[in-house]
Amino acid sequence: MRSHEISSSQIADVVNRHHRLPDRLLQILIELQEPSGWLPPATLTALADALGVSRAHVEGVAGFYSFLHTEPVGRYRLLFSDNIIEHQLGSRELMAALCSKLWVEPHKPSEDGLVSVSTTSCIGMGDQGPAMLANGRPVLRLSHQRINQIAELVRQQVPVSEWPEAFFHVDNNIHRRDAMLQLDLAPGAALQAALALGRAEWMRQMQLSNLRGRGGAGFTTAVKWMACADAPGADKVVVCNADEGEPGTFKDRVLLTTLADAVFEGMTLAAWAVGARQGLLYLRGEYRYLRPTLEAVLARRRSAGLLGRQILGKAGFDFDIEIHLGAGAYVCGEETALLESLEGKRGTPRIRPPFPVTRGYLGRPTVVNNVETLAKTCLIALEGGAAFAATGTAQSTGTKLLSISGDCARPGIYEYPFGVAIERVLEDCGASDTQAVQVGGAAGIMLASYEFHRRIAFEDVPTAGAFMVFDSSRDLFEVARNFVAFFAHESCGFCTPCRVGTSLLLKAMNKLADGHGAKTDLADIEWIDRLLKNASHCGLGSAAPNPVMDTLLKFRPAYERRLRSLDFAPAFNLDDALAAARRASGRDDAAAHFSADHAPR
Amino acid sequence: MSTAARTRVRLATTSLAGCFGCHMSFLDIDEHLFELVELVEFDRSPLTNIKHCSPCDIGLIEGGVCNAENVHVLREFRAQCKTLVAIGACAINGGLPAQRNHIPLEACLREVYQSRAGLGASGVPNDPELPLLLDKVRPIHEVVRVDYSIPGCPPSGEAIWKFLSDLIAGRTPRLSHPMLHFD
Amino acid sequence: MSKQFLFDGRPVPFEDGQTILQAARAAGHYIPHLCWHPDFPPHGSCKLCIVKVGGRHVSSCAMPAKEGMEVESNTPEINGERRALLQMLFVEGNHFCPSCEKSGNCQLQALAYDLEMVGERFAHFFPDRPVDASHPDVLLDFNRCIFCELCVRASRDVDGKQVFALTERGIHKYLVVNAESGRLGDTDFAASDRAADICPVGVILHKRVGFARPIGSRTYDIQPIHEVDMKERT
């Protein structure tokens, strides 16, 4: 592994390119890891010296992000998306097949250092899975045939960049368009319109639109912008949250692919409203493949006078946008964790108040908006706030992009005015025999068939956009268990209830899955749910029990039929606990087993 | 059996992976022992010579669960006792014996039976008389349902007496400062 | 007239900028806490200081006091949740009080006494966390870490050294020191550092003084933590 060491001049190059700024630490780590796939201890030490920060801090940041490795990994890193929809499409079987073809154990690099096969949280390709990341690049529509090809390419050591293009082809799968997806924006047109209105009138149009945040929380955008505009401090910041990590969501990926100009123009419109000069787009590591095209769009906008100094000739309107990469941490979708990550730190959510609008990125007043929210501001600039508010419901104006995946004929992107009923969406996407729909991803809400009359809207069923369909053949306990595993994996570990509670919850769910559960475990699960909900530091922890609470309420038999005892069952498998002693002593007589332990009660 | 004997509370005690320190502390309730014998009748316990537990009102368990025999004894107590009480640090979280938990069991056994001088490198015994060790020492609440706990290493005689007299009188037992301690 | 809020039904005065915990403490009301320390800004990780305000749970160490708030703290509901949070901390690490030098001076243990935590309820994780005895004067026993980051903060903000940091995340999170070897002995840590005396539990221990005061006669053996904390106010 010595050959993979990163030379001090390489480190100096990267650090200098980032102006020796400690708040670029995450971006620097991502770049330094590029050549060898991991960050050797000596690299962390040298980097800490070069940046003038402590090595412990560097190690702390490097250890936080799933896509940064402080131990050797394979030269080919193949990560299967661990989304439940993809499980249902056979991703685990495909992963097992790939492991056996490559003679590797999952989650462990091969001895020759050639390849490691593992899983990663949902990569935002739920409509075209099963999918994997091959050295960071998404490979779609995996089948046994494709897995065979991949195994062969790895064995022959063909670089990922030379794999067949078809592997990497990402479909947009847009099946229903409304105002947003019908927009054919001439770059600068929305900005032109807003500038013509003047700053105060532009803000008034935003108020009239009653646009609310599309990231799930539904905070009124104009209120956020005004608070930032009014906050003391001249060096304001606009941040676009493109850390679309909610399992089952992929609409921001499609917006960034098809309407990047609208997203950047929305950021510029926000900058005009609040008086910001700096813009940052935080792109989740899984969407890194989009970066070159996004950079090209930014370059085009700069040369067209839509970014940079004196935008559209307006004196004093200076604004530019830079892209920062994430590195595999769902919690960074939480806006204050995202700010920490933008500052190059561990993605730990901050204490609020203060809110980002007064103290955000590097302590400066900051607007953080979702990709879809920002893109929608272009519609408001072009057609006015009242026109925007004319669609949707009174409390949820405009349209919403849904990312539909799972048991339906046509998964993909659907745009509806707010207020659309679940049953209408199911009909349109070709779902039949639907048992349940998970709206809003793992953190969202699971609806049973008797609730399909409910509507997508902040006042009824709010969502960041995920819409996962489960037909009657699906086991909803397994769905909840997958989500619990997701939260346990993604917990930042800052607060006690989430750090310990998500893992305890996963233990309890695994115990039930293994057929060792008892009624007392259900009581424990409900108690842990309550602690997570009440005591967690941020939305990740308080949402973590949602899938379990919903399924326990609406699909309780999925749990009950797994119980071995109506009373109590041991926390661990007693017979397995004797296995090591049996091996060491060579015993295998009846007394060397807890045979009764396997008998159903 | 006399009427008086039948109305007494039937009490069983045992020590699993413990040091009998909690039992010693139990005897430290001193003069309360005279009150206790008026209230309880002992079933299986190191204080009697009864080998198996009959139906009891209260079972006191000292020590954690380190081997297969501990599991069998603990299950017998759970099956026979209406109220099962974990007494002492080892029963509650594994205690000192659980400090082997970070060492793989095979390494522990190798160290004792193969690497040590004096045992003649005889190997790990293969004898059905010897209960097999669990890979980790566990607190008893991970093996059976436990109703109450009396922490301490050991709990003081005073705490044990307070607990038992509450329980027998039908009050929810409560231990607080300074009777509640973990060391 | 000064502003006030209601704390378990009793009026508590406060000044703007004070948190619920600070104001309550100043008025002689104890709210359990582990990661909060009077000399440092609020951290909000342990969640022992949760209270209910208008039916919503908040961290009292971080939530600014507001006129007319109704705060519930010392109630069976909140204390039950606090006890469960303590149980989570106990099962997550390896907390064997009888063999710990800090026993009797440990805030985690003392809070467990105060909240009458008699058992640990959940299944234990029994993590493998080797101790670090490399430093001549100070021992690190990571088995007891509760991730309050007081050492991280004290070393960074008071000692100006950044000896400690946390790495990984979730249940796999752990404390690291500022050395490529991972050993405290290879850092510039000193026994006179503020960080050497800030640990509320038994992770950072001065060598050779562990049993200077016998078990049974230590701080929280003599007085419950809620009384000690009130006495320590200045």
Tab-separated table of C-alpha atoms in Angstrom, chain A residues 108-387:
chain	number	residue	atom	x	y	z
A	108	LYS	CA	-14.246	-6.226	2.973
A	109	PRO	CA	-11.602	-5.402	0.370
A	110	SER	CA	-10.210	-8.400	-1.488
A	111	GLU	CA	-6.817	-9.536	-0.286
A	112	ASP	CA	-5.098	-8.391	-3.464
A	113	GLY	CA	-6.619	-4.930	-2.982
A	114	LEU	CA	-8.399	-5.181	-6.330
A	115	VAL	CA	-12.013	-4.767	-5.334
A	116	SER	CA	-14.399	-4.084	-2.474
A	117	VAL	CA	-18.125	-4.749	-2.663
A	118	SER	CA	-20.441	-3.131	-0.171
A	119	THR	CA	-23.631	-1.139	0.226
A	120	THR	CA	-24.399	2.550	0.451
A	121	SER	CA	-27.509	4.526	1.350
A	122	CYS	CA	-30.009	5.226	-1.464
A	123	ILE	CA	-28.158	6.878	-4.379
A	124	GLY	CA	-31.221	8.538	-5.872
A	125	MET	CA	-31.824	6.105	-8.721
A	126	GLY	CA	-34.898	4.347	-7.358
A	127	ASP	CA	-36.714	4.583	-10.699
A	128	GLN	CA	-33.968	2.757	-12.580
A	129	GLY	CA	-32.466	0.384	-10.065
A	130	PRO	CA	-31.031	-1.784	-8.893
A	131	ALA	CA	-28.105	0.567	-9.049
A	132	MET	CA	-24.582	0.825	-7.707
A	133	LEU	CA	-21.778	3.316	-7.504
A	134	ALA	CA	-18.642	2.089	-9.269
A	135	ASN	CA	-15.813	4.292	-8.015
A	136	GLY	CA	-18.436	6.953	-7.459
A	137	ARG	CA	-20.184	6.646	-10.823
A	138	PRO	CA	-23.757	5.351	-10.883
A	139	VAL	CA	-24.300	2.125	-12.813
A	140	LEU	CA	-27.993	1.600	-13.490
A	141	ARG	CA	-30.509	-1.143	-14.238
A	142	LEU	CA	-28.361	-3.924	-12.824
A	143	SER	CA	-29.250	-7.416	-13.956
A	144	HIS	CA	-27.447	-10.725	-13.668
A	145	GLN	CA	-26.131	-10.163	-17.149
A	146	ARG	CA	-24.771	-6.742	-16.223
A	147	ILE	CA	-23.278	-8.139	-13.017
A	148	ASN	CA	-21.453	-10.787	-15.080
A	149	GLN	CA	-20.072	-8.073	-17.322
A	150	ILE	CA	-18.955	-6.005	-14.335
A	151	ALA	CA	-17.217	-8.990	-12.757
A	152	GLU	CA	-15.363	-9.583	-16.010
A	153	LEU	CA	-14.378	-5.925	-16.397
A	154	VAL	CA	-13.048	-5.879	-12.840
A	155	ARG	CA	-11.129	-9.123	-13.309
A	156	GLN	CA	-9.547	-7.735	-16.471
A	157	GLN	CA	-8.869	-4.501	-14.633
A	158	VAL	CA	-10.594	-2.302	-17.198
A	159	PRO	CA	-10.789	1.230	-15.757
A	160	VAL	CA	-14.328	2.314	-14.849
A	161	SER	CA	-13.988	5.196	-17.286
A	162	GLU	CA	-13.744	2.630	-20.095
A	163	TRP	CA	-16.818	0.608	-19.126
A	164	PRO	CA	-19.676	0.621	-21.643
A	165	GLU	CA	-21.468	3.978	-21.730
A	166	ALA	CA	-24.842	2.241	-21.505
A	167	PHE	CA	-24.028	1.272	-17.903
A	168	PHE	CA	-24.000	4.909	-16.884
A	169	HIS	CA	-26.935	6.204	-18.857
A	170	VAL	CA	-29.270	7.980	-16.426
A	171	ASP	CA	-32.856	8.388	-17.594
A	172	ASN	CA	-34.938	11.353	-16.535
A	173	ASN	CA	-38.187	9.354	-16.708
A	174	ILE	CA	-40.426	12.419	-16.631
A	175	HIS	CA	-44.002	11.181	-16.967
A	176	ARG	CA	-46.083	14.169	-15.981
A	177	ARG	CA	-45.210	17.798	-16.532
A	178	ASP	CA	-46.784	20.907	-15.117
A	179	ALA	CA	-45.550	24.498	-14.797
A	180	MET	CA	-42.054	23.644	-13.574
A	181	LEU	CA	-41.156	20.894	-15.988
A	182	GLN	CA	-42.804	22.726	-18.892
A	183	LEU	CA	-40.581	25.727	-18.288
A	184	ASP	CA	-38.343	26.527	-21.209
A	185	LEU	CA	-36.232	29.162	-19.566
A	186	ALA	CA	-34.113	31.454	-21.669
A	187	PRO	CA	-31.158	31.925	-19.290
A	188	GLY	CA	-31.515	35.311	-17.612
A	189	ALA	CA	-35.185	35.869	-18.479
A	190	ALA	CA	-36.456	35.392	-14.917
A	191	LEU	CA	-33.651	37.507	-13.553
A	192	GLN	CA	-34.380	40.223	-16.088
A	193	ALA	CA	-38.015	40.242	-14.961
A	194	ALA	CA	-37.140	40.460	-11.265
A	195	LEU	CA	-34.601	43.220	-11.818
A	196	ALA	CA	-37.231	45.143	-13.735
A	197	LEU	CA	-39.536	44.852	-10.739
A	198	GLY	CA	-36.989	46.271	-8.341
A	199	ARG	CA	-35.884	44.570	-5.182
A	200	ALA	CA	-38.871	45.491	-2.976
A	201	GLU	CA	-41.439	44.535	-5.559
A	202	TRP	CA	-39.627	41.247	-6.285
A	203	MET	CA	-39.835	40.388	-2.585
A	204	ARG	CA	-43.541	41.333	-2.648
A	205	GLN	CA	-44.157	38.948	-5.527
A	206	MET	CA	-42.402	36.208	-3.540
A	207	GLN	CA	-44.730	36.949	-0.612
A	208	LEU	CA	-47.762	36.845	-2.884
A	209	SER	CA	-46.702	33.473	-4.245
A	210	ASN	CA	-46.699	31.972	-0.757
A	211	LEU	CA	-43.984	29.584	-1.979
A	212	ARG	CA	-42.996	27.107	0.726
A	213	GLY	CA	-39.807	25.078	1.013
A	214	ARG	CA	-39.816	21.948	-1.139
A	215	GLY	CA	-37.273	20.137	1.018
A	216	GLY	CA	-40.040	18.865	3.260
A	217	ALA	CA	-40.248	21.339	6.134
A	218	GLY	CA	-42.426	23.781	4.202
A	219	PHE	CA	-41.127	27.031	5.654
A	220	THR	CA	-42.350	30.084	3.720
A	221	THR	CA	-39.531	31.112	1.406
A	222	ALA	CA	-40.275	34.848	1.406
A	223	VAL	CA	-40.191	34.922	5.215
A	224	LYS	CA	-36.813	33.244	5.190
A	225	TRP	CA	-35.499	35.643	2.558
A	226	MET	CA	-36.770	38.714	4.395
A	227	ALA	CA	-35.253	37.575	7.671
A	228	CYS	CA	-31.914	37.168	5.907
A	229	ALA	CA	-32.253	40.487	4.084
A	230	ASP	CA	-32.972	42.224	7.395
A	231	ALA	CA	-30.203	40.442	9.334
A	232	PRO	CA	-27.197	42.601	10.216
A	233	GLY	CA	-24.094	41.828	8.172
A	234	ALA	CA	-23.231	42.722	4.586
A	235	ASP	CA	-21.696	39.459	3.433
A	236	LYS	CA	-24.798	37.342	2.954
A	237	VAL	CA	-24.835	33.902	1.419
A	238	VAL	CA	-27.267	31.851	-0.647
A	239	VAL	CA	-26.970	28.101	-0.338
A	240	CYS	CA	-28.710	25.581	-2.555
A	241	ASN	CA	-29.296	22.313	-0.749
A	242	ALA	CA	-28.733	19.633	-3.370
A	243	ASP	CA	-28.008	16.958	-0.773
A	244	GLU	CA	-30.985	14.905	-1.848
A	245	GLY	CA	-30.458	11.980	0.497
A	246	GLU	CA	-33.970	11.006	1.491
A	247	PRO	CA	-34.398	7.397	0.334
A	248	GLY	CA	-36.675	7.219	-2.677
A	249	THR	CA	-36.163	10.854	-3.738
A	250	PHE	CA	-34.584	11.780	-7.058
A	251	LYS	CA	-36.445	14.840	-8.323
A	252	ASP	CA	-33.553	17.204	-7.569
A	253	ARG	CA	-31.314	14.990	-9.696
A	254	VAL	CA	-33.736	15.466	-12.594
A	255	LEU	CA	-34.032	19.213	-11.991
A	256	LEU	CA	-30.243	19.569	-11.942
A	257	THR	CA	-30.077	17.530	-15.136
A	258	THR	CA	-32.845	19.229	-17.093
A	259	LEU	CA	-33.248	22.662	-15.486
A	260	ALA	CA	-29.837	23.562	-14.075
A	261	ASP	CA	-30.198	27.081	-15.409
A	262	ALA	CA	-33.436	27.544	-13.475
A	263	VAL	CA	-31.770	26.315	-10.278
A	264	PHE	CA	-28.824	28.682	-10.639
A	265	GLU	CA	-31.129	31.473	-11.722
A	266	GLY	CA	-33.230	30.844	-8.614
A	267	MET	CA	-30.097	31.187	-6.490
A	268	THR	CA	-29.343	34.455	-8.259
A	269	LEU	CA	-32.907	35.640	-7.675
A	270	ALA	CA	-32.485	34.872	-3.986
A	271	ALA	CA	-29.175	36.731	-3.965
A	272	TRP	CA	-30.863	39.738	-5.551
A	273	ALA	CA	-33.594	39.647	-2.909
A	274	VAL	CA	-31.363	39.310	0.158
A	275	GLY	CA	-28.275	41.106	-1.102
A	276	ALA	CA	-25.908	38.140	-1.178
A	277	ARG	CA	-22.634	38.051	-3.063
A	278	GLN	CA	-21.718	34.445	-2.537
A	279	GLY	CA	-23.621	31.345	-3.585
A	280	LEU	CA	-22.868	27.729	-2.772
A	281	LEU	CA	-24.468	24.642	-4.189
A	282	TYR	CA	-23.970	21.614	-1.939
A	283	LEU	CA	-24.110	18.622	-4.251
A	284	ARG	CA	-24.425	15.217	-2.655
A	285	GLY	CA	-21.453	12.971	-3.375
A	286	GLU	CA	-23.725	10.479	-5.128
A	287	TYR	CA	-24.507	13.133	-7.784
A	288	ARG	CA	-20.901	14.017	-8.353
A	289	TYR	CA	-21.234	12.787	-11.946
A	290	LEU	CA	-23.397	15.874	-12.595
A	291	ARG	CA	-20.657	18.271	-11.598
A	292	PRO	CA	-18.958	18.763	-14.998
A	293	THR	CA	-22.234	19.709	-16.707
A	294	LEU	CA	-23.197	21.969	-13.806
A	295	GLU	CA	-19.803	23.678	-13.970
A	296	ALA	CA	-20.324	24.177	-17.708
A	297	VAL	CA	-23.695	25.801	-17.062
A	298	LEU	CA	-22.069	28.091	-14.487
A	299	ALA	CA	-19.327	29.029	-16.963
A	300	ARG	CA	-21.932	29.814	-19.614
A	301	ARG	CA	-23.858	31.961	-17.186
A	302	ARG	CA	-20.724	33.828	-16.226
A	303	SER	CA	-19.877	34.636	-19.802
A	304	ALA	CA	-23.486	35.707	-20.407
A	305	GLY	CA	-23.217	38.201	-17.553
A	306	LEU	CA	-25.666	36.248	-15.388
A	307	LEU	CA	-23.062	35.632	-12.709
A	308	GLY	CA	-20.064	37.613	-11.591
A	309	ARG	CA	-19.807	41.374	-11.291
A	310	GLN	CA	-22.661	43.701	-12.224
A	311	ILE	CA	-25.072	41.010	-13.203
A	312	LEU	CA	-27.138	42.047	-16.240
A	313	GLY	CA	-25.368	45.388	-15.994
A	314	LYS	CA	-26.853	46.191	-12.633
A	315	ALA	CA	-24.325	48.186	-10.616
A	316	GLY	CA	-23.618	46.592	-7.242
A	317	PHE	CA	-25.278	43.283	-8.123
A	318	ASP	CA	-22.326	40.934	-7.802
A	319	PHE	CA	-22.904	37.264	-7.201
A	320	ASP	CA	-21.227	34.014	-8.077
A	321	ILE	CA	-21.839	30.368	-7.358
A	322	GLU	CA	-19.459	27.621	-6.363
A	323	ILE	CA	-20.179	23.911	-6.106
A	324	HIS	CA	-19.215	22.009	-2.967
A	325	LEU	CA	-19.371	18.231	-2.834
A	326	GLY	CA	-20.795	16.109	-0.079
A	327	ALA	CA	-19.260	12.736	0.687
A	328	GLY	CA	-21.977	10.362	1.806
A	329	ALA	CA	-23.828	11.714	4.850
A	330	TYR	CA	-27.617	11.962	4.819
A	331	VAL	CA	-27.658	14.180	7.914
A	332	CYS	CA	-26.022	16.954	5.864
A	333	GLY	CA	-29.405	17.493	4.244
A	334	GLU	CA	-30.387	19.115	7.554
A	335	GLU	CA	-29.611	22.765	6.877
A	336	THR	CA	-27.339	23.449	9.839
A	337	ALA	CA	-25.431	20.180	9.353
A	338	LEU	CA	-25.083	21.206	5.719
A	339	LEU	CA	-23.548	24.521	6.812
A	340	GLU	CA	-21.091	22.692	9.058
A	341	SER	CA	-20.188	20.464	6.137
A	342	LEU	CA	-19.775	23.482	3.843
A	343	GLU	CA	-17.363	24.833	6.461
A	344	GLY	CA	-15.375	21.623	6.065
A	345	LYS	CA	-16.407	20.085	9.350
A	346	ARG	CA	-18.267	17.022	10.577
A	347	GLY	CA	-21.908	17.295	9.592
A	348	THR	CA	-23.309	17.767	13.078
A	349	PRO	CA	-26.550	19.762	13.254
A	350	ARG	CA	-26.188	23.014	15.183
A	351	ILE	CA	-28.167	24.322	18.092
A	352	ARG	CA	-31.005	26.562	16.893
A	353	PRO	CA	-31.487	29.458	17.547
A	354	PRO	CA	-29.543	31.174	16.092
A	355	PHE	CA	-31.027	30.245	12.724
A	356	PRO	CA	-28.988	30.340	9.520
A	357	VAL	CA	-30.760	33.476	8.297
A	358	THR	CA	-28.932	35.393	11.016
A	359	ARG	CA	-25.883	33.175	11.598
A	360	GLY	CA	-25.247	30.651	8.874
A	361	TYR	CA	-22.239	29.850	6.707
A	362	LEU	CA	-19.125	31.067	8.546
A	363	GLY	CA	-21.397	33.023	10.879
A	364	ARG	CA	-22.871	35.084	8.038
A	365	PRO	CA	-26.600	35.534	7.323
A	366	THR	CA	-27.484	32.663	5.020
A	367	VAL	CA	-30.479	31.520	3.035
A	368	VAL	CA	-30.602	27.750	2.607
A	369	ASN	CA	-33.144	26.579	0.031
A	370	ASN	CA	-33.916	23.308	-1.665
A	371	VAL	CA	-33.183	22.804	-5.384
A	372	GLU	CA	-36.858	22.660	-6.303
A	373	THR	CA	-37.723	25.722	-4.216
A	374	LEU	CA	-35.097	27.799	-5.976
A	375	ALA	CA	-36.083	26.599	-9.439
A	376	LYS	CA	-39.685	27.561	-8.698
A	377	THR	CA	-38.753	31.162	-7.946
A	378	CYS	CA	-38.108	31.526	-11.696
A	379	LEU	CA	-41.798	30.825	-12.331
A	380	ILE	CA	-42.709	33.548	-9.845
A	381	ALA	CA	-40.348	36.038	-11.446
A	382	LEU	CA	-41.712	35.285	-14.909
A	383	GLU	CA	-45.402	35.126	-14.180
A	384	GLY	CA	-45.889	36.883	-10.863
A	385	GLY	CA	-46.705	35.676	-7.384
A	386	ALA	CA	-50.462	35.664	-7.866
A	387	ALA	CA	-50.264	33.444	-10.943
